[in-house]
Tab-separated table of C-alpha atoms in Angstrom:
chain	number	residue	atom	x	y	z
A	1	UNK	CA	0.000	0.000	0.000
A	2	UNK	CA	2.818	2.399	0.898
A	3	UNK	CA	4.515	1.655	-2.449
A	4	UNK	CA	1.264	2.259	-4.302
A	5	UNK	CA	0.745	5.544	-2.484
A	6	UNK	CA	4.292	6.619	-3.324
A	7	UNK	CA	3.715	5.794	-6.958
A	8	UNK	CA	0.483	7.811	-6.912
A	9	UNK	CA	2.242	10.767	-5.294
A	10	UNK	CA	5.092	10.590	-7.800
A	11	UNK	CA	2.658	10.397	-10.707
A	12	UNK	CA	0.717	13.337	-9.302
A	13	UNK	CA	3.954	15.278	-8.808
A	14	UNK	CA	5.074	14.533	-12.353
A	15	UNK	CA	1.682	15.557	-13.665
A	16	UNK	CA	1.802	18.816	-11.736
A	17	UNK	CA	5.345	19.434	-12.956
A	18	UNK	CA	4.192	18.804	-16.536
A	19	UNK	CA	1.201	21.078	-16.167
A	20	UNK	CA	3.553	23.781	-14.957
A	21	UNK	CA	5.239	24.020	-18.342
A	22	UNK	CA	4.366	26.943	-20.559
A	23	UNK	CA	3.922	24.636	-23.544
A	24	UNK	CA	3.029	20.930	-23.584
A	25	UNK	CA	5.070	18.291	-25.395
A	26	UNK	CA	2.682	18.483	-28.343
A	27	UNK	CA	4.208	21.849	-29.369
A	28	UNK	CA	7.813	21.158	-28.425
A	29	UNK	CA	8.965	20.816	-32.048
A	30	UNK	CA	8.450	24.554	-32.585
A	31	UNK	CA	7.640	26.006	-29.140
A	32	UNK	CA	9.526	24.462	-26.249
A	33	UNK	CA	9.701	27.616	-24.161
A	34	UNK	CA	9.344	31.383	-24.173
A	35	UNK	CA	10.727	34.503	-22.523
A	36	UNK	CA	9.740	38.149	-22.432
A	37	UNK	CA	12.317	40.820	-23.264
A	38	UNK	CA	11.989	44.638	-23.086
A	39	UNK	CA	10.770	45.945	-26.443
A	40	UNK	CA	12.858	49.127	-26.300
A	41	UNK	CA	16.000	47.181	-25.433
A	42	UNK	CA	15.406	44.798	-28.344
A	43	UNK	CA	14.929	47.634	-30.846
A	44	UNK	CA	18.011	49.421	-29.536
A	45	UNK	CA	20.131	46.264	-29.715
A	46	UNK	CA	19.137	45.295	-33.265
A	47	UNK	CA	18.387	47.795	-36.016
A	48	UNK	CA	15.735	45.960	-38.034
A	49	UNK	CA	15.540	48.941	-40.379
A	50	UNK	CA	11.882	49.720	-39.703
A	51	UNK	CA	10.478	52.834	-38.044
A	52	UNK	CA	9.061	52.086	-34.608
A	53	UNK	CA	5.517	52.602	-33.474
A	54	UNK	CA	5.059	54.447	-30.206
A	55	UNK	CA	4.169	52.058	-27.401
A	56	UNK	CA	3.311	52.322	-23.736
A	57	UNK	CA	6.287	52.441	-21.399
A	58	UNK	CA	7.507	49.006	-20.362
A	59	UNK	CA	6.038	47.083	-23.305
A	60	UNK	CA	7.728	43.766	-24.035
A	61	UNK	CA	8.400	41.417	-26.923
A	62	UNK	CA	8.081	37.633	-26.918
A	63	UNK	CA	10.799	35.132	-27.857
A	64	UNK	CA	9.853	31.513	-28.623
A	65	UNK	CA	12.461	28.745	-28.431
A	66	UNK	CA	12.080	25.828	-30.827
A	67	UNK	CA	14.342	23.367	-28.999
A	68	UNK	CA	16.563	22.915	-25.964
A	69	UNK	CA	19.717	24.098	-27.742
A	70	UNK	CA	18.175	27.533	-28.261
A	71	UNK	CA	17.408	28.034	-24.554
A	72	UNK	CA	19.585	30.473	-22.564
A	73	UNK	CA	22.773	29.128	-20.989
A	74	UNK	CA	21.739	30.293	-17.525
A	75	UNK	CA	20.012	27.416	-15.654
A	76	UNK	CA	17.479	29.676	-13.961
A	77	UNK	CA	16.526	31.262	-17.259
A	78	UNK	CA	16.233	27.821	-18.847
A	79	UNK	CA	13.715	26.869	-16.165
A	80	UNK	CA	11.933	30.186	-16.549
A	81	UNK	CA	11.719	29.726	-20.322
A	82	UNK	CA	10.206	26.252	-20.025
A	83	UNK	CA	8.092	26.573	-16.848
A	84	UNK	CA	7.631	30.306	-16.434
A	85	UNK	CA	8.195	32.551	-13.430
A	86	UNK	CA	5.632	33.250	-10.723
A	87	UNK	CA	2.799	31.933	-12.834
A	88	UNK	CA	3.652	33.886	-15.989
A	89	UNK	CA	6.117	33.820	-18.870
A	90	UNK	CA	9.612	34.535	-17.600
A	91	UNK	CA	11.542	37.722	-18.292
A	92	UNK	CA	15.181	38.293	-19.267
A	93	UNK	CA	17.468	40.834	-20.849
A	94	UNK	CA	17.892	40.650	-24.611
A	95	UNK	CA	21.502	39.486	-24.397
A	96	UNK	CA	20.734	36.736	-21.872
A	97	UNK	CA	17.604	35.565	-23.654
A	98	UNK	CA	19.312	35.253	-27.027
A	99	UNK	CA	22.658	33.767	-26.001
A	100	UNK	CA	22.106	30.549	-27.946
A	101	UNK	CA	19.872	31.802	-30.767
A	102	UNK	CA	21.887	30.983	-33.884
A	103	UNK	CA	18.950	32.059	-36.063
A	104	UNK	CA	16.337	34.706	-35.340
A	105	UNK	CA	13.031	34.905	-37.226
A	106	UNK	CA	11.553	38.369	-36.683
A	107	UNK	CA	7.788	38.872	-36.904
A	108	UNK	CA	6.145	42.295	-36.634
A	109	UNK	CA	2.490	42.256	-35.634
A	110	UNK	CA	0.104	45.120	-34.937
A	111	UNK	CA	-0.819	46.333	-31.489
A	112	UNK	CA	-4.385	45.617	-30.437
A	113	UNK	CA	-6.595	48.322	-31.942
A	114	UNK	CA	-8.198	50.046	-28.964
A	115	UNK	CA	-10.624	51.963	-31.177
A	116	UNK	CA	-12.158	49.157	-33.225
A	117	UNK	CA	-11.263	46.237	-30.940
A	118	UNK	CA	-11.131	43.955	-33.978
A	119	UNK	CA	-10.517	40.408	-32.717
A	120	UNK	CA	-7.386	39.063	-34.378
A	121	UNK	CA	-5.573	35.782	-33.755
A	122	UNK	CA	-2.042	34.706	-34.657
A	123	UNK	CA	-1.497	31.003	-35.295
A	124	UNK	CA	1.858	29.203	-35.500
A	125	UNK	CA	1.871	25.758	-37.122
A	126	UNK	CA	4.739	23.310	-37.002
A	127	UNK	CA	5.369	22.465	-40.657
A	128	UNK	CA	7.735	23.243	-43.528
A	129	UNK	CA	9.082	26.681	-42.684
A	130	UNK	CA	7.543	29.695	-44.389
A	131	UNK	CA	8.687	33.302	-44.348
A	132	UNK	CA	5.298	34.656	-45.312
A	133	UNK	CA	2.179	35.305	-43.286
A	134	UNK	CA	-1.096	34.154	-44.828
A	135	UNK	CA	-4.090	36.272	-43.903
A	136	UNK	CA	-7.544	34.771	-43.391
A	137	UNK	CA	-10.605	36.941	-42.785
A	138	UNK	CA	-14.356	36.513	-42.422
A	139	UNK	CA	-15.194	38.035	-45.776
A	140	UNK	CA	-17.068	37.005	-48.910
A	141	UNK	CA	-15.224	36.209	-52.110
A	142	UNK	CA	-14.334	39.418	-53.938
A	143	UNK	CA	-16.159	39.576	-57.280
A	144	UNK	CA	-16.881	42.508	-59.613
A	145	UNK	CA	-20.575	42.417	-58.609
A	146	UNK	CA	-20.396	42.263	-54.808
A	147	UNK	CA	-18.484	45.433	-53.912
A	148	UNK	CA	-21.202	46.545	-51.485
A	149	UNK	CA	-21.050	43.216	-49.639
A	150	UNK	CA	-17.261	43.274	-49.230
A	151	UNK	CA	-17.196	43.737	-45.507
A	152	UNK	CA	-15.849	41.855	-42.539
A	153	UNK	CA	-18.782	39.701	-41.412
A	154	UNK	CA	-18.528	37.603	-38.250
A	155	UNK	CA	-21.208	35.244	-39.584
A	156	UNK	CA	-19.000	34.158	-42.485
A	157	UNK	CA	-16.313	31.463	-42.305
A	158	UNK	CA	-12.651	32.420	-42.407
A	159	UNK	CA	-11.167	32.428	-45.908
A	160	UNK	CA	-7.813	33.275	-47.421
A	161	UNK	CA	-7.469	36.895	-48.587
A	162	UNK	CA	-4.624	39.094	-49.724
A	163	UNK	CA	-2.747	40.810	-46.938
A	164	UNK	CA	-3.963	44.190	-48.185
A	165	UNK	CA	-7.649	43.261	-48.271
A	166	UNK	CA	-8.987	45.682	-45.678
A	167	UNK	CA	-11.838	44.962	-43.279
A	168	UNK	CA	-13.821	47.695	-45.080
A	169	UNK	CA	-13.794	45.574	-48.244
A	170	UNK	CA	-11.142	47.522	-50.132
A	171	UNK	CA	-8.448	45.464	-51.851
A	172	UNK	CA	-5.473	47.802	-51.995
A	173	UNK	CA	-3.580	45.447	-54.279
A	174	UNK	CA	-6.191	44.806	-56.924
A	175	UNK	CA	-4.381	43.364	-59.929
A	176	UNK	CA	-4.324	45.012	-63.369
A	177	UNK	CA	-6.443	43.684	-66.216
A	178	UNK	CA	-5.277	42.410	-69.600
A	179	UNK	CA	-8.046	44.295	-71.396
A	180	UNK	CA	-9.843	47.490	-70.511
A	181	UNK	CA	-12.426	46.608	-73.148
A	182	UNK	CA	-11.918	43.302	-74.948
A	183	UNK	CA	-14.614	43.838	-77.584
A	184	UNK	CA	-13.066	47.141	-78.615
A	185	UNK	CA	-9.581	45.645	-78.236
A	186	UNK	CA	-8.682	48.394	-75.791
A	187	UNK	CA	-5.671	47.242	-73.822
A	188	UNK	CA	-5.630	47.205	-70.048
A	189	UNK	CA	-2.708	48.192	-67.851
A	190	UNK	CA	-1.055	44.778	-68.185
A	191	UNK	CA	-0.889	44.724	-71.983
A	192	UNK	CA	0.033	48.410	-72.014
A	193	UNK	CA	2.953	47.585	-69.776
A	194	UNK	CA	3.975	44.736	-72.071
A	195	UNK	CA	4.291	47.337	-74.838
A	196	UNK	CA	6.333	49.606	-72.540
A	197	UNK	CA	8.653	46.726	-71.647
A	198	UNK	CA	9.240	45.990	-75.346
A	199	UNK	CA	10.324	49.587	-75.884
A	200	UNK	CA	12.575	49.451	-72.825
A	201	UNK	CA	14.289	46.209	-73.843
A	202	UNK	CA	14.760	47.332	-77.431
A	203	UNK	CA	16.453	50.570	-76.352
A	204	UNK	CA	18.117	49.673	-73.029
A	205	UNK	CA	21.649	49.242	-74.431
A	206	UNK	CA	21.535	52.540	-76.299
A	207	UNK	CA	20.135	54.453	-73.342
A	208	UNK	CA	22.699	53.021	-70.928
A	209	UNK	CA	25.501	53.957	-73.341
A	210	UNK	CA	24.124	57.482	-73.705
A	211	UNK	CA	23.750	57.973	-69.952
A	212	UNK	CA	27.268	56.655	-69.323
A	213	UNK	CA	28.738	59.041	-71.900
A	214	UNK	CA	26.854	61.992	-70.398
A	215	UNK	CA	28.021	61.167	-66.887
A	216	UNK	CA	31.640	61.077	-68.038
A	217	UNK	CA	31.413	64.157	-70.253
A	218	UNK	CA	29.847	66.272	-67.508
A	219	UNK	CA	31.821	64.723	-64.626
A	220	UNK	CA	28.557	64.057	-62.806
A	221	UNK	CA	29.682	61.070	-60.731
A	222	UNK	CA	31.169	62.100	-57.361
A	223	UNK	CA	32.313	59.444	-54.877
A	224	UNK	CA	30.591	56.967	-57.200
A	225	UNK	CA	27.253	58.695	-56.492
A	226	UNK	CA	24.750	60.507	-58.694
A	227	UNK	CA	21.825	62.622	-57.488
A	228	UNK	CA	18.955	61.515	-59.742
A	229	UNK	CA	15.691	63.330	-60.431
A	230	UNK	CA	12.913	63.229	-63.006
A	231	UNK	CA	10.623	66.096	-64.008
A	232	UNK	CA	7.976	67.094	-66.517
A	233	UNK	CA	6.954	70.564	-67.660
A	234	UNK	CA	4.113	70.714	-65.158
A	235	UNK	CA	6.558	70.551	-62.231
A	236	UNK	CA	9.500	72.360	-63.820
A	237	UNK	CA	9.174	75.312	-61.454
A	238	UNK	CA	9.628	73.002	-58.453
A	239	UNK	CA	12.736	71.568	-60.088
A	240	UNK	CA	14.050	75.071	-60.769
A	241	UNK	CA	13.396	76.028	-57.171
A	242	UNK	CA	15.441	73.068	-55.942
A	243	UNK	CA	18.401	74.105	-58.094
A	244	UNK	CA	18.171	77.740	-57.019
A	245	UNK	CA	17.780	76.866	-53.334
A	246	UNK	CA	20.801	74.572	-53.459
A	247	UNK	CA	23.001	77.113	-55.206
A	248	UNK	CA	21.898	79.915	-52.894
A	249	UNK	CA	23.453	77.898	-50.059
A	250	UNK	CA	26.601	77.211	-52.005
A	251	UNK	CA	25.898	73.553	-52.866
A	252	UNK	CA	27.348	72.128	-56.054
A	253	UNK	CA	24.635	70.717	-58.329
A	254	UNK	CA	27.180	69.311	-60.749
A	255	UNK	CA	26.456	65.767	-59.572
A	256	UNK	CA	22.728	66.066	-60.331
A	257	UNK	CA	21.380	64.146	-63.324
A	258	UNK	CA	17.801	64.848	-64.346
A	259	UNK	CA	15.676	62.622	-66.574
A	260	UNK	CA	13.026	64.922	-68.115
A	261	UNK	CA	9.933	63.437	-69.714
A	262	UNK	CA	9.489	66.186	-72.319
A	263	UNK	CA	11.602	68.444	-74.506
A	264	UNK	CA	10.596	71.560	-72.590
A	265	UNK	CA	11.928	70.255	-69.276
A	266	UNK	CA	15.067	69.008	-71.030
A	267	UNK	CA	15.798	72.519	-72.314
A	268	UNK	CA	15.106	73.984	-68.893
A	269	UNK	CA	17.550	71.639	-67.163
A	270	UNK	CA	20.207	72.444	-69.752
A	271	UNK	CA	19.525	76.149	-69.298
A	272	UNK	CA	20.101	75.725	-65.577
A	273	UNK	CA	23.413	74.019	-66.254
A	274	UNK	CA	22.201	70.663	-64.906
A	275	UNK	CA	23.118	67.423	-66.679
A	276	UNK	CA	20.011	66.147	-68.466
A	277	UNK	CA	19.265	62.959	-70.376
A	278	UNK	CA	16.016	62.853	-72.333
A	279	UNK	CA	15.079	59.207	-72.880
A	280	UNK	CA	12.597	60.032	-75.594
A	281	UNK	CA	11.862	56.379	-76.480
A	282	UNK	CA	10.700	55.423	-72.998
A	283	UNK	CA	9.645	58.728	-71.468
A	284	UNK	CA	8.670	60.842	-74.430
A	285	UNK	CA	5.009	59.790	-74.325
A	286	UNK	CA	4.540	60.457	-70.606
A	287	UNK	CA	2.277	63.391	-69.608
A	288	UNK	CA	3.784	66.882	-69.527
A	289	UNK	CA	1.137	68.469	-67.302
A	290	UNK	CA	1.131	68.712	-63.530
A	291	UNK	CA	-0.644	66.191	-61.323
A	292	UNK	CA	-3.769	67.752	-59.837
A	293	UNK	CA	-3.766	65.452	-56.830
A	294	UNK	CA	-1.965	62.427	-55.403
A	295	UNK	CA	-2.743	59.297	-57.428
A	296	UNK	CA	-4.371	60.985	-60.435
A	297	UNK	CA	-3.604	59.549	-63.924
A	298	UNK	CA	-0.733	61.985	-64.535
A	299	UNK	CA	0.768	61.168	-61.156
A	300	UNK	CA	0.469	57.422	-61.836
A	301	UNK	CA	2.003	57.684	-65.316
A	302	UNK	CA	5.003	59.662	-64.054
A	303	UNK	CA	5.851	56.861	-61.652
A	304	UNK	CA	7.265	54.858	-64.569
A	305	UNK	CA	9.940	57.502	-65.045
A	306	UNK	CA	10.857	57.188	-61.350
A	307	UNK	CA	11.642	53.509	-61.917
A	308	UNK	CA	13.724	53.947	-65.060
A	309	UNK	CA	15.930	56.827	-63.960
A	310	UNK	CA	17.166	54.992	-60.848
A	311	UNK	CA	17.517	51.692	-62.700
A	312	UNK	CA	19.703	53.167	-65.450
A	313	UNK	CA	22.235	54.735	-63.098
A	314	UNK	CA	22.278	51.722	-60.784
A	315	UNK	CA	22.930	49.335	-63.687
A	316	UNK	CA	25.968	51.459	-64.550
A	317	UNK	CA	27.348	50.641	-61.104
A	318	UNK	CA	26.781	53.982	-59.374
A	319	UNK	CA	25.121	54.715	-56.053
A	320	UNK	CA	22.010	56.874	-56.346
A	321	UNK	CA	20.448	59.560	-54.218
A	322	UNK	CA	16.980	59.785	-55.723
A	323	UNK	CA	14.731	62.686	-54.839
A	324	UNK	CA	11.512	64.265	-56.010
A	325	UNK	CA	11.558	67.866	-57.213
A	326	UNK	CA	9.569	69.218	-54.231
A	327	UNK	CA	12.662	69.286	-52.003
A	328	UNK	CA	15.071	71.891	-50.690
A	329	UNK	CA	18.463	71.216	-49.149
A	330	UNK	CA	19.633	72.828	-45.908
A	331	UNK	CA	22.815	70.729	-45.871
A	332	UNK	CA	24.238	68.486	-48.573
A	333	UNK	CA	22.658	65.080	-47.782
A	334	UNK	CA	25.498	63.233	-49.496
A	335	UNK	CA	27.808	64.267	-46.662
A	336	UNK	CA	25.603	62.159	-44.384
A	337	UNK	CA	25.497	59.086	-46.610
A	338	UNK	CA	29.231	59.283	-47.382
A	339	UNK	CA	30.323	59.688	-43.768
A	340	UNK	CA	32.583	56.683	-43.177
A	341	UNK	CA	32.363	57.150	-39.404
A	342	UNK	CA	28.575	56.675	-39.469
A	343	UNK	CA	28.551	52.990	-38.564
A	344	UNK	CA	24.765	53.006	-38.090
A	345	UNK	CA	24.090	53.159	-41.843
A	346	UNK	CA	27.140	51.544	-43.459
A	347	UNK	CA	25.647	48.041	-43.723
A	348	UNK	CA	22.340	49.023	-45.336
A	349	UNK	CA	21.779	48.614	-49.069
A	350	UNK	CA	19.021	51.199	-49.363
A	351	UNK	CA	17.961	53.964	-46.967
A	352	UNK	CA	14.703	55.925	-46.995
A	353	UNK	CA	13.085	58.986	-45.584
A	354	UNK	CA	10.157	57.966	-43.378
A	355	UNK	CA	6.857	58.711	-45.079
A	356	UNK	CA	4.965	58.951	-41.800
A	357	UNK	CA	1.861	57.136	-42.993
A	358	UNK	CA	0.696	54.061	-41.090
A	359	UNK	CA	-1.595	52.759	-43.838
A	360	UNK	CA	-1.469	48.950	-44.177
A	361	UNK	CA	-0.241	49.201	-47.773
A	362	UNK	CA	2.935	50.932	-46.562
A	363	UNK	CA	3.628	48.777	-43.480
A	364	UNK	CA	5.887	47.952	-41.799
A	365	UNK	CA	8.437	50.210	-43.510
A	366	UNK	CA	6.429	53.287	-44.509
A	367	UNK	CA	9.314	54.226	-46.792
A	368	UNK	CA	8.941	57.438	-48.763
A	369	UNK	CA	9.784	56.832	-52.422
A	370	UNK	CA	10.577	60.504	-52.996
A	371	UNK	CA	13.875	60.596	-51.101
A	372	UNK	CA	16.193	57.618	-50.711
A	373	UNK	CA	19.805	56.508	-51.108
A	374	UNK	CA	20.709	53.309	-52.998
A	375	UNK	CA	24.046	51.521	-52.956
A	376	UNK	CA	24.735	49.879	-56.323
A	377	UNK	CA	24.953	46.115	-55.862
A	378	UNK	CA	23.200	43.095	-57.313
A	379	UNK	CA	20.506	43.152	-54.620
A	380	UNK	CA	19.429	46.731	-55.290
A	381	UNK	CA	19.798	46.332	-59.053
A	382	UNK	CA	17.465	43.344	-59.009
A	383	UNK	CA	15.064	45.278	-56.760
A	384	UNK	CA	14.629	47.963	-59.412
A	385	UNK	CA	14.442	45.422	-62.227
A	386	UNK	CA	11.579	43.862	-60.240
A	387	UNK	CA	10.021	47.321	-59.931
A	388	UNK	CA	10.179	47.630	-63.703
A	389	UNK	CA	8.336	44.332	-64.133
A	390	UNK	CA	5.667	45.486	-61.650
A	391	UNK	CA	4.863	48.638	-63.615
A	392	UNK	CA	1.315	47.523	-64.422
A	393	UNK	CA	0.560	46.936	-60.729
A	394	UNK	CA	1.976	50.361	-59.987
A	395	UNK	CA	-0.357	52.028	-62.474
A	396	UNK	CA	-3.321	50.057	-61.156
A	397	UNK	CA	-2.591	50.992	-57.547
A	398	UNK	CA	-1.686	54.564	-58.590
A	399	UNK	CA	1.297	54.400	-56.299
A	400	UNK	CA	5.013	53.883	-56.902
A	401	UNK	CA	5.491	53.879	-53.136
A	402	UNK	CA	3.010	51.097	-52.376
A	403	UNK	CA	4.599	48.682	-54.840
A	404	UNK	CA	8.138	49.587	-53.809
A	405	UNK	CA	7.412	49.011	-50.108
A	406	UNK	CA	5.971	45.546	-50.744
A	407	UNK	CA	8.958	44.621	-52.927
A	408	UNK	CA	11.282	45.875	-50.200
A	409	UNK	CA	9.539	43.523	-47.772
A	410	UNK	CA	9.846	40.596	-50.161
A	411	UNK	CA	13.445	41.223	-51.222
A	412	UNK	CA	14.514	41.806	-47.636
A	413	UNK	CA	13.051	38.427	-46.667
A	414	UNK	CA	14.131	36.446	-49.712
A	415	UNK	CA	17.476	37.951	-50.697
A	416	UNK	CA	18.644	39.609	-47.490
A	417	UNK	CA	18.295	43.140	-48.895
A	418	UNK	CA	19.157	45.446	-45.986
A	419	UNK	CA	16.571	48.235	-45.793
A	420	UNK	CA	16.664	51.214	-43.446
A	421	UNK	CA	13.903	53.780	-42.885
A	422	UNK	CA	14.802	56.782	-40.738
A	423	UNK	CA	12.181	57.001	-38.009
A	424	UNK	CA	10.160	60.225	-38.214
A	425	UNK	CA	10.245	60.763	-34.439
A	426	UNK	CA	13.639	59.399	-33.446
A	427	UNK	CA	15.498	61.263	-36.201
A	428	UNK	CA	15.021	64.822	-37.443
A	429	UNK	CA	17.528	64.793	-40.292
A	430	UNK	CA	15.160	64.127	-43.211
A	431	UNK	CA	11.791	65.775	-42.441
A	432	UNK	CA	8.923	65.689	-44.899
A	433	UNK	CA	5.258	66.495	-45.239
A	434	UNK	CA	4.372	64.653	-42.039
A	435	UNK	CA	6.550	67.051	-40.080
A	436	UNK	CA	5.286	70.112	-41.964
A	437	UNK	CA	1.651	69.295	-41.244
A	438	UNK	CA	1.852	67.568	-37.855
A	439	UNK	CA	5.199	68.074	-36.113
A	440	UNK	CA	5.314	71.780	-35.313
A	441	UNK	CA	8.279	71.489	-32.954
A	442	UNK	CA	10.421	70.198	-35.816
A	443	UNK	CA	9.211	72.967	-38.110
A	444	UNK	CA	9.886	75.675	-35.511
A	445	UNK	CA	13.412	74.322	-35.102
A	446	UNK	CA	13.945	74.525	-38.885
A	447	UNK	CA	12.639	78.086	-39.066
A	448	UNK	CA	14.770	79.144	-36.083
A	449	UNK	CA	17.882	77.567	-37.531
A	450	UNK	CA	18.106	75.082	-34.664
A	451	UNK	CA	17.433	71.896	-36.646
A	452	UNK	CA	19.727	69.066	-37.736
A	453	UNK	CA	17.688	68.689	-40.928
A	454	UNK	CA	19.490	68.119	-44.206
A	455	UNK	CA	16.411	68.531	-46.397
A	456	UNK	CA	12.726	69.374	-46.366
A	457	UNK	CA	10.517	67.275	-48.636
A	458	UNK	CA	7.088	68.804	-49.234
A	459	UNK	CA	5.312	65.449	-49.420
A	460	UNK	CA	1.852	64.829	-47.954
A	461	UNK	CA	0.653	67.834	-49.969
A	462	UNK	CA	-2.266	67.511	-52.350
A	463	UNK	CA	-0.989	69.410	-55.365
A	464	UNK	CA	1.665	71.744	-56.718
A	465	UNK	CA	-0.282	74.889	-55.877
A	466	UNK	CA	-0.129	74.052	-52.187
A	467	UNK	CA	3.504	73.004	-52.370
A	468	UNK	CA	4.428	76.423	-53.755
A	469	UNK	CA	2.404	78.192	-51.070
A	470	UNK	CA	4.020	76.187	-48.281
A	471	UNK	CA	7.537	76.778	-49.613
A	472	UNK	CA	6.755	80.510	-49.747
A	473	UNK	CA	5.586	80.398	-46.131
A	474	UNK	CA	8.890	78.788	-45.202
A	475	UNK	CA	10.882	81.395	-47.111
A	476	UNK	CA	12.139	78.591	-49.342
A	477	UNK	CA	10.827	79.791	-52.697
A	478	UNK	CA	13.644	81.066	-54.906
A	479	UNK	CA	11.908	81.941	-58.170
A	480	UNK	CA	10.733	85.406	-59.095
A	481	UNK	CA	7.031	85.977	-59.690
A	482	UNK	CA	7.705	86.204	-63.419
A	483	UNK	CA	8.366	82.478	-63.350
A	484	UNK	CA	4.830	81.612	-62.334
A	485	UNK	CA	3.998	80.096	-65.700
A	486	UNK	CA	5.506	76.785	-66.703
A	487	UNK	CA	7.339	78.284	-69.603
A	488	UNK	CA	11.016	77.673	-70.232
A	489	UNK	CA	11.810	81.229	-71.287
A	490	UNK	CA	9.986	82.654	-68.252
A	491	UNK	CA	11.682	80.293	-65.842
A	492	UNK	CA	15.212	80.705	-67.174
A	493	UNK	CA	14.959	84.502	-67.365
A	494	UNK	CA	13.322	84.773	-63.960
A	495	UNK	CA	15.641	82.624	-61.883
A	496	UNK	CA	17.598	84.201	-59.084
A	497	UNK	CA	20.845	82.884	-57.713
A	498	UNK	CA	21.699	80.969	-60.905
A	499	UNK	CA	24.903	81.664	-62.798
């Protein structure tokens, strides 16, 4: 009887010990234990390249261990990882928790939405390893006839959707069509892009040769870097203002190469003494007018030029600082990117200004495609070749930025492309429209001459009219009133501060 009681007590003790584990044996192949680490400490220890979302003080991140070899070396932490501490998941410093992690899979997930309180679950399945997250939602199938019914509906079963299918029923990555009207043989974005690709491939060698000759003839390349821009006649005054603003502060614009999309802008750039290459085969049919608002047809069409101009220079083996025309320089940004002592950025392949938008289509990077620095290597070259192939999706989504951000995510995961986005709050060196419209402290510092800012990018602004007004308010408009019309002769004769 005593032996039987001992056996019962031992069995009960073993059962209690087992029940004290965080995870049962049935999950041990992928989740043997877990520890909490301070979120801020983790983000300070490892630069994952993404901007960080503001969180409550003391928030933590969760590390899962897939087997015993990954557990911390410290015996107490091993026990805490497997069994927990004081009835909850154990806690450790980042360095202690990750002592034996030879591989780290990083997953970013959203904070619980306190406003909508949308119930969301994350599921981890032991299986062949995947580096993608599949999204399932309680939504009907998306068809051309059920747009009004495309809503999250708790009564429906879960089904697989795209990751940018929003709970409101909007698919932010709707794919382009082959035909806009098949009966009339009117091509859709996809077939239109096929035609554009044919033109590109037929002329690529000649264009690359012409660009290379221009770069050498004008001595544009400095420290293996070219400042690249593209402009049409509708935004030529913004381009002229950039040149004048830079020269008024004594900056050399000799390393700027502009890719105009019309003859008028080409003549203007030449008149300003800026190196200009007019790729008439690929860009000559793009619109010459100004975009009336973000995402309008002119805006969407001009995005093709933004792909080509960076791709050309990158394929020639040069680093690129690409920027939109609605920018002024306070300090030469190349001095930042070329600073050999700046260890924080040396290992990144491509570095972006933070857009500031938290829309799902831009997450988690929220990279602004109007100001970024690209190191020429096979990873970045293939990134922009991929952008070229995605031109039809770009026109459909009306956004160069949306497509670029998703390709950055994919290429970072698949090829190890190192992407860095300068956080809008933690850094004040590359402010943009977010800061102009929402961060008044940063703007006051710029106006008072107390800022570390290198540039100001007038993004987040609906149209050119407002951009001009805002630059005037900042005292950063350098064209005379006579230049108000987008006319080459007016602009060239009315410039101030240009030799």
